[in-house]
Amino acid sequence: MNADALEQEMTSTTPSRPAHIAVLNIPAHGHVNPTLGIVAELVRRGHRVSYAVPEEFGPQVRAAGARLVPYETTLPASDRVEEWPSDDPVAMLGLALNEAVSILPGQLRTFDADPPDLVLHDFGALTGRLLAHRYAVRCVCLSSTHVSSASPQERKARQTMFESLFHDDPRWHAYTKGFRKLLDDAGIGLPVDDYTGLPERCLVPIPRFFQVNGELVDGRYAFVGPCLGRASLQDRWQAPPDAPVLLVALGTAGSDRPEFYRRCVEAFTGTRWHLVMSTGRLDPAVLGPLPGNVETYPSVPQLQVLARATAFVTHAGMGSVLEAMHHGVPMVAVPQVNDQPVNAARIAELGIGRHLSEGEATASALREAVLSVASDPLVARRVAETRSRMRGLGGARAAADLIESQLPDGNGAWQELARCLEFAEGHGEADRAAYGRTAD
């Protein structure tokens, strides 16, 4: 599609009046951060945004221009990995359902008094589709990580396998019965698996080329690319004048690993490299005396540091990976949980970094991997190509165009517009939001 046709298609989605958009999210930085650029762009266009998330995220939400609709979460703290039953899928499902049941009454009180024109919800915010159904408006899901490319037959087989595995688990039966009641009470006849796993339309703020089996993902999913924030809204950081910078950051939930940080320090003590380490809730004092080429912060202005970094040792959380690709920084990925192993594998497959397991990440292996990705001309070429592709994506502007198409007076043409925006070169990305400081 040429530029004139794309402009005409986007213009046709513009609503005739400002709208009220409800955003529902779960209390995790890796889920909140990708929405902030979109919220800021919607507010810039004159829309009113009400954002439901715990008060902990109030400063970021308000800085993006939205009204906070706070709720008390029943979930463990997002930075307490040890409190999450990540290896117990039934327990994880139960936590999500209990959260939805707990927060729903408060959300109903808020939005019954001030109904939205559209609901934008994180894929983990289970009340999203329910509220959209109640107010008879469209909803848009947002997935901050890879989405499923499974066919209907594969989804059915997976569900059958899941049910057979947990047939004798009373918690599974309590979950399915409780979820069915939640939907029945709301007048929603969808199967639970379709309600949670088959959105009508979904924004994916990653590039399609990074998505696993991206070519197989259907038109409900719009890959708009990352919606990064302005570095000027982060704290200032002064780069060293003549040293290569290595950023070491393990995300909000993965920083309680003193031994790993010690290995990083050991790997680059006595070298010309300057280490910037984001240690999160870990007290840097437990690392012992640090050499002069190492600085630590509870949280770093990551966009600023990446703009000057030569390499990045990362846990491979999606936010960090996207920021590194945007800035053209090669990565050494040492994944821990969730989507991180998948992201680390994609980094290696695309040739934009190396993947080390936790057991492989000795001081010598970390040093060798960093020096390799920082000096390999093939890695440099692929990183530069990836950076160029990232900066041609639509980002927050494309996401806002798609959302506006689903407003009551929008044209409703989700799939057609998604294809136009995704494959239009040079559409650019809007980096207007108050983004989180250290990405998940």
CSV table of C-alpha atoms in Angstrom, one decimal:
chain,number,residue,atom,x,y,z
A,1,MET,CA,0.0,0.0,0.0
A,2,ASN,CA,1.4,3.4,-1.0
A,3,ALA,CA,1.6,6.4,1.4
A,4,ASP,CA,-1.5,8.1,0.1
A,5,ALA,CA,-3.6,5.0,0.5
A,6,LEU,CA,-2.3,4.3,4.0
A,7,GLU,CA,-3.0,7.9,5.0
A,8,GLN,CA,-6.6,7.6,3.7
A,9,GLU,CA,-7.1,4.3,5.5
A,10,MET,CA,-5.9,5.8,8.8
A,11,THR,CA,-7.9,8.9,8.4
A,12,SER,CA,-11.0,6.8,8.0
A,13,THR,CA,-10.5,5.3,11.4
A,14,THR,CA,-10.4,8.7,13.2
A,15,PRO,CA,-13.4,9.1,15.5
A,16,SER,CA,-15.6,12.1,15.3
A,17,ARG,CA,-15.5,12.7,19.1
A,18,PRO,CA,-13.2,12.0,22.0
A,19,ALA,CA,-13.9,8.7,23.6
A,20,HIS,CA,-13.6,7.2,27.1
A,21,ILE,CA,-11.2,4.2,27.0
A,22,ALA,CA,-10.9,1.8,30.0
A,23,VAL,CA,-7.5,0.1,30.3
A,24,LEU,CA,-7.3,-3.0,32.6
A,25,ASN,CA,-4.0,-4.5,33.6
A,26,ILE,CA,-2.3,-6.8,36.0
A,27,PRO,CA,0.3,-5.6,38.6
A,28,ALA,CA,3.5,-6.3,36.8
A,29,HIS,CA,6.0,-3.9,35.2
A,30,GLY,CA,6.5,-6.1,32.1
A,31,HIS,CA,2.7,-5.8,31.5
A,32,VAL,CA,2.2,-2.2,32.4
A,33,ASN,CA,5.2,-0.7,30.6
A,34,PRO,CA,4.2,-1.7,27.1
A,35,THR,CA,0.8,0.0,27.5
A,36,LEU,CA,2.1,3.4,28.5
A,37,GLY,CA,3.1,4.6,25.1
A,38,ILE,CA,-0.3,3.7,23.8
A,39,VAL,CA,-2.1,5.5,26.6
A,40,ALA,CA,0.0,8.6,26.1
A,41,GLU,CA,-0.8,8.6,22.4
A,42,LEU,CA,-4.5,8.1,23.0
A,43,VAL,CA,-4.5,11.0,25.5
A,44,ARG,CA,-2.6,13.2,23.0
A,45,ARG,CA,-5.4,12.6,20.5
A,46,GLY,CA,-7.9,13.9,23.0
A,47,HIS,CA,-9.3,10.6,24.5
A,48,ARG,CA,-10.0,10.1,28.1
A,49,VAL,CA,-8.3,7.0,29.6
A,50,SER,CA,-9.2,5.3,32.9
A,51,TYR,CA,-6.5,2.8,33.9
A,52,ALA,CA,-7.2,0.0,36.4
A,53,VAL,CA,-4.1,-1.2,38.1
A,54,PRO,CA,-2.8,-1.0,41.8
A,55,GLU,CA,-1.6,2.2,43.2
A,56,GLU,CA,2.0,1.1,42.9
A,57,PHE,CA,1.8,1.9,39.2
A,58,GLY,CA,0.1,5.3,39.8
A,59,PRO,CA,3.0,7.5,39.0
A,60,GLN,CA,3.6,5.9,35.5
A,61,VAL,CA,-0.1,5.8,34.7
A,62,ARG,CA,-0.6,9.5,35.7
A,63,ALA,CA,2.5,10.6,33.8
A,64,ALA,CA,1.1,9.0,30.7
A,65,GLY,CA,-2.0,11.2,31.1
A,66,ALA,CA,-4.5,8.6,32.4
A,67,ARG,CA,-6.8,8.6,35.4
A,68,LEU,CA,-5.8,5.8,37.8
A,69,VAL,CA,-8.6,3.4,38.9
A,70,PRO,CA,-6.7,1.6,41.7
A,71,TYR,CA,-7.6,-1.8,43.1
A,72,GLU,CA,-6.2,-4.0,45.8
A,73,THR,CA,-4.5,-7.1,44.3
A,74,THR,CA,-4.7,-10.6,45.7
A,75,LEU,CA,-1.6,-11.7,43.7
A,76,PRO,CA,2.0,-12.0,45.1
A,77,ALA,CA,4.3,-9.1,44.5
A,78,SER,CA,5.6,-9.2,40.9
A,79,ASP,CA,9.2,-8.9,42.1
A,80,ARG,CA,8.9,-11.9,44.4
A,81,VAL,CA,9.5,-14.8,42.0
A,82,GLU,CA,9.7,-17.3,44.9
A,83,GLU,CA,6.1,-16.6,45.9
A,84,TRP,CA,4.7,-17.4,42.5
A,85,PRO,CA,3.8,-21.1,41.8
A,86,SER,CA,5.2,-20.9,38.3
A,87,ASP,CA,5.8,-24.7,38.1
A,88,ASP,CA,2.2,-25.4,39.0
A,89,PRO,CA,-0.2,-24.4,36.2
A,90,VAL,CA,-3.4,-25.2,38.1
A,91,ALA,CA,-2.3,-23.0,41.0
A,92,MET,CA,-1.4,-20.2,38.6
A,93,LEU,CA,-4.8,-20.4,36.9
A,94,GLY,CA,-6.5,-20.3,40.4
A,95,LEU,CA,-4.6,-17.2,41.3
A,96,ALA,CA,-5.7,-15.4,38.1
A,97,LEU,CA,-9.4,-16.4,38.6
A,98,ASN,CA,-9.3,-15.4,42.3
A,99,GLU,CA,-7.9,-12.0,41.3
A,100,ALA,CA,-10.7,-11.5,38.8
A,101,VAL,CA,-13.4,-12.4,41.2
A,102,SER,CA,-11.9,-10.1,43.9
A,103,ILE,CA,-11.4,-7.0,41.8
A,104,LEU,CA,-14.6,-7.2,39.6
A,105,PRO,CA,-17.0,-5.6,42.0
A,106,GLY,CA,-14.9,-2.5,42.4
A,107,GLN,CA,-14.4,-2.2,38.6
A,108,LEU,CA,-18.2,-2.6,38.1
A,109,ARG,CA,-18.9,0.3,40.5
A,110,THR,CA,-16.4,2.5,38.8
A,111,PHE,CA,-17.4,1.8,35.2
A,112,ASP,CA,-21.1,1.5,35.8
A,113,ALA,CA,-21.0,5.1,36.9
A,114,ASP,CA,-18.8,6.1,33.9
A,115,PRO,CA,-19.1,3.5,31.1
A,116,PRO,CA,-16.3,3.2,28.6
A,117,ASP,CA,-16.6,3.4,24.8
A,118,LEU,CA,-13.9,0.6,24.5
A,119,VAL,CA,-12.0,-1.7,26.8
A,120,LEU,CA,-8.3,-2.3,26.3
A,121,HIS,CA,-7.0,-5.1,28.5
A,122,ASP,CA,-3.9,-7.1,29.1
A,123,PHE,CA,-4.3,-10.8,28.2
A,124,GLY,CA,-3.9,-11.6,31.9
A,125,ALA,CA,-6.6,-9.1,33.0
A,126,LEU,CA,-9.5,-11.5,33.0
A,127,THR,CA,-12.2,-9.0,33.7
A,128,GLY,CA,-11.6,-7.2,30.4
A,129,ARG,CA,-13.9,-9.1,28.0
A,130,LEU,CA,-16.5,-9.3,30.7
A,131,LEU,CA,-16.7,-5.5,31.1
A,132,ALA,CA,-16.8,-5.0,27.4
A,133,HIS,CA,-19.7,-7.4,27.2
A,134,ARG,CA,-21.5,-5.6,30.0
A,135,TYR,CA,-21.3,-2.2,28.3
A,136,ALA,CA,-21.8,-3.6,24.8
A,137,VAL,CA,-18.6,-2.1,23.5
A,138,ARG,CA,-15.6,-3.6,21.6
A,139,CYS,CA,-12.6,-4.8,23.5
A,140,VAL,CA,-9.0,-5.0,22.4
A,141,CYS,CA,-6.6,-7.5,24.1
A,142,LEU,CA,-2.9,-6.6,24.4
A,143,SER,CA,-0.2,-9.3,24.7
A,144,SER,CA,3.2,-8.1,25.8
A,145,THR,CA,4.9,-11.3,24.6
A,146,HIS,CA,4.6,-14.1,22.0
A,147,VAL,CA,1.1,-15.2,21.1
A,148,SER,CA,-0.2,-18.6,20.1
A,149,SER,CA,0.0,-19.7,16.5
A,150,ALA,CA,-1.9,-22.9,17.2
A,151,SER,CA,-4.7,-24.0,14.8
A,152,PRO,CA,-8.1,-24.8,16.2
A,153,GLN,CA,-7.3,-28.5,16.1
A,154,GLU,CA,-4.0,-27.9,18.0
A,155,ARG,CA,-5.8,-25.8,20.6
A,156,LYS,CA,-8.4,-28.5,21.1
A,157,ALA,CA,-5.7,-31.2,21.4
A,158,ARG,CA,-3.9,-29.1,23.9
A,159,GLN,CA,-7.0,-28.5,26.0
A,160,THR,CA,-7.8,-32.2,25.9
A,161,MET,CA,-4.3,-33.1,27.1
A,162,PHE,CA,-4.5,-30.5,29.9
A,163,GLU,CA,-7.9,-31.8,31.1
A,164,SER,CA,-6.6,-35.4,31.1
A,165,LEU,CA,-3.5,-34.4,33.1
A,166,PHE,CA,-5.4,-32.7,35.8
A,167,HIS,CA,-8.6,-34.8,35.8
A,168,ASP,CA,-8.1,-36.0,39.3
A,169,ASP,CA,-7.0,-32.6,40.7
A,170,PRO,CA,-9.9,-31.0,42.7
A,171,ARG,CA,-8.3,-27.6,42.2
A,172,TRP,CA,-8.8,-28.0,38.4
A,173,HIS,CA,-12.5,-28.7,38.9
A,174,ALA,CA,-12.9,-25.8,41.2
A,175,TYR,CA,-11.2,-23.5,38.7
A,176,THR,CA,-13.3,-24.6,35.7
A,177,LYS,CA,-16.5,-24.5,37.8
A,178,GLY,CA,-15.7,-21.1,39.3
A,179,PHE,CA,-14.8,-19.6,35.9
A,180,ARG,CA,-17.9,-21.0,34.3
A,181,LYS,CA,-20.0,-19.4,37.0
A,182,LEU,CA,-18.2,-16.0,36.5
A,183,LEU,CA,-19.0,-16.1,32.8
A,184,ASP,CA,-22.6,-17.4,33.3
A,185,ASP,CA,-23.3,-14.7,35.8
A,186,ALA,CA,-22.2,-12.2,33.2
A,187,GLY,CA,-24.3,-13.7,30.4
A,188,ILE,CA,-21.3,-14.9,28.4
A,189,GLY,CA,-21.6,-18.3,26.7
A,190,LEU,CA,-18.1,-18.7,25.5
A,191,PRO,CA,-16.1,-21.7,26.6
A,192,VAL,CA,-13.5,-20.8,29.3
A,193,ASP,CA,-10.6,-21.7,27.0
A,194,ASP,CA,-11.9,-19.4,24.2
A,195,TYR,CA,-12.6,-16.6,26.7
A,196,THR,CA,-9.0,-16.7,28.0
A,197,GLY,CA,-7.1,-17.8,25.0
A,198,LEU,CA,-8.9,-16.7,21.8
A,199,PRO,CA,-9.3,-12.9,21.7
A,200,GLU,CA,-11.4,-11.2,19.0
A,201,ARG,CA,-8.6,-8.8,18.3
A,202,CYS,CA,-5.2,-8.3,19.9
A,203,LEU,CA,-2.4,-5.7,19.8
A,204,VAL,CA,1.1,-7.2,20.1
A,205,PRO,CA,3.8,-4.6,20.8
A,206,ILE,CA,6.6,-6.7,19.4
A,207,PRO,CA,7.7,-7.1,15.8
A,208,ARG,CA,6.3,-10.1,13.8
A,209,PHE,CA,9.8,-11.2,12.9
A,210,PHE,CA,10.6,-11.8,16.6
A,211,GLN,CA,7.3,-13.7,17.2
A,212,VAL,CA,7.7,-17.5,17.3
A,213,ASN,CA,6.2,-18.8,14.0
A,214,GLY,CA,5.1,-15.3,13.2
A,215,GLU,CA,4.1,-16.2,9.7
A,216,LEU,CA,1.4,-18.6,11.1
A,217,VAL,CA,-0.3,-16.1,13.4
A,218,ASP,CA,-3.7,-15.0,12.0
A,219,GLY,CA,-5.1,-11.6,11.4
A,220,ARG,CA,-6.6,-11.0,14.8
A,221,TYR,CA,-3.1,-10.2,16.0
A,222,ALA,CA,-1.6,-6.9,15.0
A,223,PHE,CA,2.1,-6.7,15.5
A,224,VAL,CA,2.7,-2.9,15.9
A,225,GLY,CA,6.1,-3.1,17.4
A,226,PRO,CA,7.3,-1.6,20.7
A,227,CYS,CA,5.9,1.6,22.2
A,228,LEU,CA,9.0,2.9,23.9
A,229,GLY,CA,9.2,5.9,26.1
A,230,ARG,CA,11.2,9.1,26.0
A,231,ALA,CA,14.6,8.8,27.7
A,232,SER,CA,14.2,12.4,28.8
A,233,LEU,CA,11.5,11.3,31.2
A,234,GLN,CA,14.0,9.0,33.0
A,235,ASP,CA,16.6,10.0,35.5
A,236,ARG,CA,19.8,11.4,34.0
A,237,TRP,CA,22.8,9.1,33.7
A,238,GLN,CA,26.3,10.3,32.8
A,239,ALA,CA,28.2,7.9,30.4
A,240,PRO,CA,31.9,7.4,30.9
A,241,PRO,CA,33.9,9.3,28.3
A,242,ASP,CA,36.1,6.6,26.7
A,243,ALA,CA,35.1,3.2,28.0
A,244,PRO,CA,32.8,0.6,26.3
A,245,VAL,CA,29.6,0.3,28.5
A,246,LEU,CA,28.2,-3.0,29.5
A,247,LEU,CA,24.7,-2.9,31.0
A,248,VAL,CA,23.7,-5.8,33.3
A,249,ALA,CA,20.1,-5.9,34.3
A,250,LEU,CA,17.9,-8.9,35.3
A,251,GLY,CA,14.4,-7.2,35.4
A,252,THR,CA,12.1,-6.3,38.3
A,253,ALA,CA,11.6,-9.9,39.4
A,254,GLY,CA,15.0,-11.4,38.8
A,255,SER,CA,17.5,-9.2,40.5
A,256,ASP,CA,17.9,-11.2,43.8
A,257,ARG,CA,20.9,-13.1,42.5
A,258,PRO,CA,24.1,-11.8,44.2
A,259,GLU,CA,26.2,-14.7,42.8
A,260,PHE,CA,25.4,-13.8,39.3
A,261,TYR,CA,26.4,-10.1,39.8
A,262,ARG,CA,29.6,-11.2,41.4
A,263,ARG,CA,30.4,-13.3,38.3
A,264,CYS,CA,29.8,-10.3,36.1
A,265,VAL,CA,32.1,-8.1,38.3
A,266,GLU,CA,34.8,-10.8,38.3
A,267,ALA,CA,34.5,-11.1,34.5
A,268,PHE,CA,35.3,-7.5,33.9
A,269,THR,CA,37.5,-6.4,36.8
A,270,GLY,CA,40.8,-5.0,35.4
A,271,THR,CA,39.4,-4.4,32.0
A,272,ARG,CA,38.5,-1.2,30.2
A,273,TRP,CA,34.8,-2.1,30.2
A,274,HIS,CA,32.5,0.1,32.4
A,275,LEU,CA,29.7,-1.9,34.0
A,276,VAL,CA,26.3,-0.4,34.9
A,277,MET,CA,24.4,-2.9,37.0
A,278,SER,CA,20.8,-2.7,37.9
A,279,THR,CA,20.5,-4.6,41.2
A,280,GLY,CA,16.8,-4.1,42.0
A,281,ARG,CA,15.9,-4.9,45.6
A,282,LEU,CA,19.4,-6.5,46.2
A,283,ASP,CA,21.6,-4.5,48.5
A,284,PRO,CA,24.8,-3.9,46.6
A,285,ALA,CA,26.7,-4.2,49.9
A,286,VAL,CA,26.3,-8.0,49.7
A,287,LEU,CA,28.5,-8.0,46.6
A,288,GLY,CA,31.5,-6.8,48.6
A,289,PRO,CA,34.0,-4.1,47.5
A,290,LEU,CA,33.5,-3.2,43.8
A,291,PRO,CA,36.2,-1.9,41.5
A,292,GLY,CA,36.1,1.6,40.1
A,293,ASN,CA,34.7,0.5,36.7
A,294,VAL,CA,31.5,-0.8,38.2
A,295,GLU,CA,28.5,1.3,39.2
A,296,THR,CA,25.2,-0.1,40.7
A,297,TYR,CA,21.7,1.3,41.0
A,298,PRO,CA,18.5,-0.1,42.3
A,299,SER,CA,17.0,0.8,38.9
A,300,VAL,CA,18.7,2.4,35.9
A,301,PRO,CA,17.4,4.8,33.2
A,302,GLN,CA,17.7,1.8,30.8
A,303,LEU,CA,16.9,3.7,27.6
A,304,GLN,CA,19.7,6.2,28.3
A,305,VAL,CA,22.2,3.5,29.1
A,306,LEU,CA,21.3,1.4,26.1
A,307,ALA,CA,21.8,4.4,23.9
A,308,ARG,CA,25.5,4.4,24.9
A,309,ALA,CA,26.0,0.7,25.6
A,310,THR,CA,28.3,-1.6,23.6
A,311,ALA,CA,26.6,-4.8,25.0
A,312,PHE,CA,23.9,-5.9,27.3
A,313,VAL,CA,23.8,-8.9,29.7
A,314,THR,CA,20.0,-9.5,30.2
A,315,HIS,CA,17.5,-11.9,31.6
A,316,ALA,CA,15.8,-11.7,28.2
A,317,GLY,CA,12.5,-10.2,29.5
A,318,MET,CA,10.6,-9.0,26.5
A,319,GLY,CA,10.8,-5.3,27.4
A,320,SER,CA,14.5,-5.4,27.7
A,321,VAL,CA,15.0,-7.3,24.5
A,322,LEU,CA,12.8,-4.8,22.5
A,323,GLU,CA,14.7,-1.9,24.0
A,324,ALA,CA,18.1,-3.4,23.1
A,325,MET,CA,16.9,-4.2,19.5
A,326,HIS,CA,15.6,-0.7,19.1
A,327,HIS,CA,19.0,0.8,20.2
A,328,GLY,CA,21.1,-1.7,18.2
A,329,VAL,CA,22.8,-3.3,21.2
A,330,PRO,CA,23.9,-7.0,21.0
A,331,MET,CA,22.8,-9.1,23.9
A,332,VAL,CA,24.1,-12.0,26.1
A,333,ALA,CA,20.8,-13.6,27.3
A,334,VAL,CA,20.8,-15.6,30.6
A,335,PRO,CA,17.1,-16.4,30.9
A,336,GLN,CA,15.2,-17.4,34.1
A,337,VAL,CA,11.5,-17.9,33.8
A,338,ASN,CA,8.3,-17.4,31.7
A,339,ASP,CA,9.0,-16.3,28.1
A,340,GLN,CA,12.6,-15.5,28.8
A,341,PRO,CA,14.0,-18.9,27.4
A,342,VAL,CA,12.0,-18.4,24.3
A,343,ASN,CA,13.3,-14.9,23.9
A,344,ALA,CA,16.9,-15.9,24.5
A,345,ALA,CA,16.5,-18.6,21.8
A,346,ARG,CA,15.1,-16.1,19.3
A,347,ILE,CA,18.1,-13.7,20.1
A,348,ALA,CA,20.5,-16.5,19.1
A,349,GLU,CA,18.5,-17.6,16.1
A,350,LEU,CA,18.4,-14.0,14.7
A,351,GLY,CA,22.1,-13.6,15.3
A,352,ILE,CA,21.8,-10.5,17.5
A,353,GLY,CA,23.4,-12.1,20.6
A,354,ARG,CA,24.3,-15.2,22.5
A,355,HIS,CA,22.2,-17.4,24.8
A,356,LEU,CA,23.7,-18.8,27.9
A,357,SER,CA,22.0,-21.0,30.5
A,358,GLU,CA,22.3,-20.1,34.1
A,359,GLY,CA,24.7,-23.0,34.6
A,360,GLU,CA,26.8,-22.0,31.6
A,361,ALA,CA,27.1,-18.4,32.8
A,362,THR,CA,30.5,-18.5,34.6
A,363,ALA,CA,32.7,-15.4,34.8
A,364,SER,CA,34.8,-16.6,32.0
A,365,ALA,CA,31.9,-17.6,29.8
A,366,LEU,CA,30.2,-14.3,30.4
A,367,ARG,CA,33.4,-12.4,29.4
A,368,GLU,CA,33.9,-14.5,26.3
A,369,ALA,CA,30.3,-14.1,25.2
A,370,VAL,CA,30.3,-10.3,25.7
A,371,LEU,CA,33.6,-9.8,23.9
A,372,SER,CA,32.3,-12.0,21.1
A,373,VAL,CA,29.0,-10.2,20.5
A,374,ALA,CA,30.7,-6.8,20.8
A,375,SER,CA,33.4,-7.6,18.1
A,376,ASP,CA,31.7,-10.0,15.7
A,377,PRO,CA,31.1,-8.2,12.4
A,378,LEU,CA,28.2,-10.5,11.5
A,379,VAL,CA,26.5,-9.8,14.8
A,380,ALA,CA,27.1,-6.1,14.2
A,381,ARG,CA,25.4,-6.3,10.8
A,382,ARG,CA,22.4,-8.2,12.0
A,383,VAL,CA,22.0,-5.9,15.0
A,384,ALA,CA,22.1,-2.9,12.7
A,385,GLU,CA,19.5,-4.5,10.4
A,386,THR,CA,17.3,-5.3,13.3
A,387,ARG,CA,17.6,-1.7,14.6
A,388,SER,CA,16.5,-0.3,11.2
A,389,ARG,CA,13.5,-2.7,11.1
A,390,MET,CA,12.5,-1.8,14.6
A,391,ARG,CA,12.5,1.9,13.9
A,392,GLY,CA,10.2,1.5,10.8
A,393,LEU,CA,7.4,0.0,12.9
A,394,GLY,CA,4.3,1.9,13.8
A,395,GLY,CA,4.5,1.5,17.6
A,396,ALA,CA,2.1,3.6,19.7
A,397,ARG,CA,0.7,5.5,16.7
A,398,ALA,CA,-0.2,2.3,14.9
A,399,ALA,CA,-1.8,0.9,18.1
A,400,ALA,CA,-3.8,4.1,18.6
A,401,ASP,CA,-5.0,3.9,15.0
A,402,LEU,CA,-6.2,0.4,15.5
A,403,ILE,CA,-7.9,1.2,18.8
A,404,GLU,CA,-9.7,4.2,17.2
A,405,SER,CA,-11.0,1.9,14.5
A,406,GLN,CA,-12.9,-0.1,17.1
A,407,LEU,CA,-14.6,2.9,18.8
A,408,PRO,CA,-18.3,3.2,18.3
A,409,ASP,CA,-17.9,5.6,15.3
A,410,GLY,CA,-14.8,3.9,14.0
A,411,ASN,CA,-14.8,1.8,10.8
A,412,GLY,CA,-14.3,-1.5,12.6
A,413,ALA,CA,-11.8,-2.8,10.0
A,414,TRP,CA,-9.3,-4.4,12.3
A,415,GLN,CA,-7.6,-6.9,10.1
A,416,GLU,CA,-7.3,-4.7,7.0
A,417,LEU,CA,-5.9,-1.8,9.0
A,418,ALA,CA,-3.5,-4.1,10.9
A,419,ARG,CA,-2.1,-5.4,7.6
A,420,CYS,CA,-1.7,-1.8,6.2
A,421,LEU,CA,0.1,-0.5,9.3
A,422,GLU,CA,2.3,-3.6,9.8
A,423,PHE,CA,3.7,-3.6,6.3
A,424,ALA,CA,3.8,0.1,5.6
A,425,GLU,CA,7.5,1.1,5.6
A,426,GLY,CA,8.4,4.4,7.3
A,427,HIS,CA,5.2,4.8,9.2
A,428,GLY,CA,7.5,5.6,12.2
A,429,GLU,CA,6.9,5.0,15.9
A,430,ALA,CA,5.6,7.4,18.5
A,431,ASP,CA,7.8,7.4,21.6
A,432,ARG,CA,5.7,9.8,23.7
A,433,ALA,CA,5.0,7.9,26.9
A,434,ALA,CA,6.3,7.9,30.4
A,435,TYR,CA,7.9,4.5,30.2
A,436,GLY,CA,9.1,2.5,33.2
A,437,ARG,CA,12.7,2.9,34.2
A,438,THR,CA,14.0,-0.6,34.1
A,439,ALA,CA,12.1,-2.8,31.8
A,440,ASP,CA,10.9,-6.3,32.6
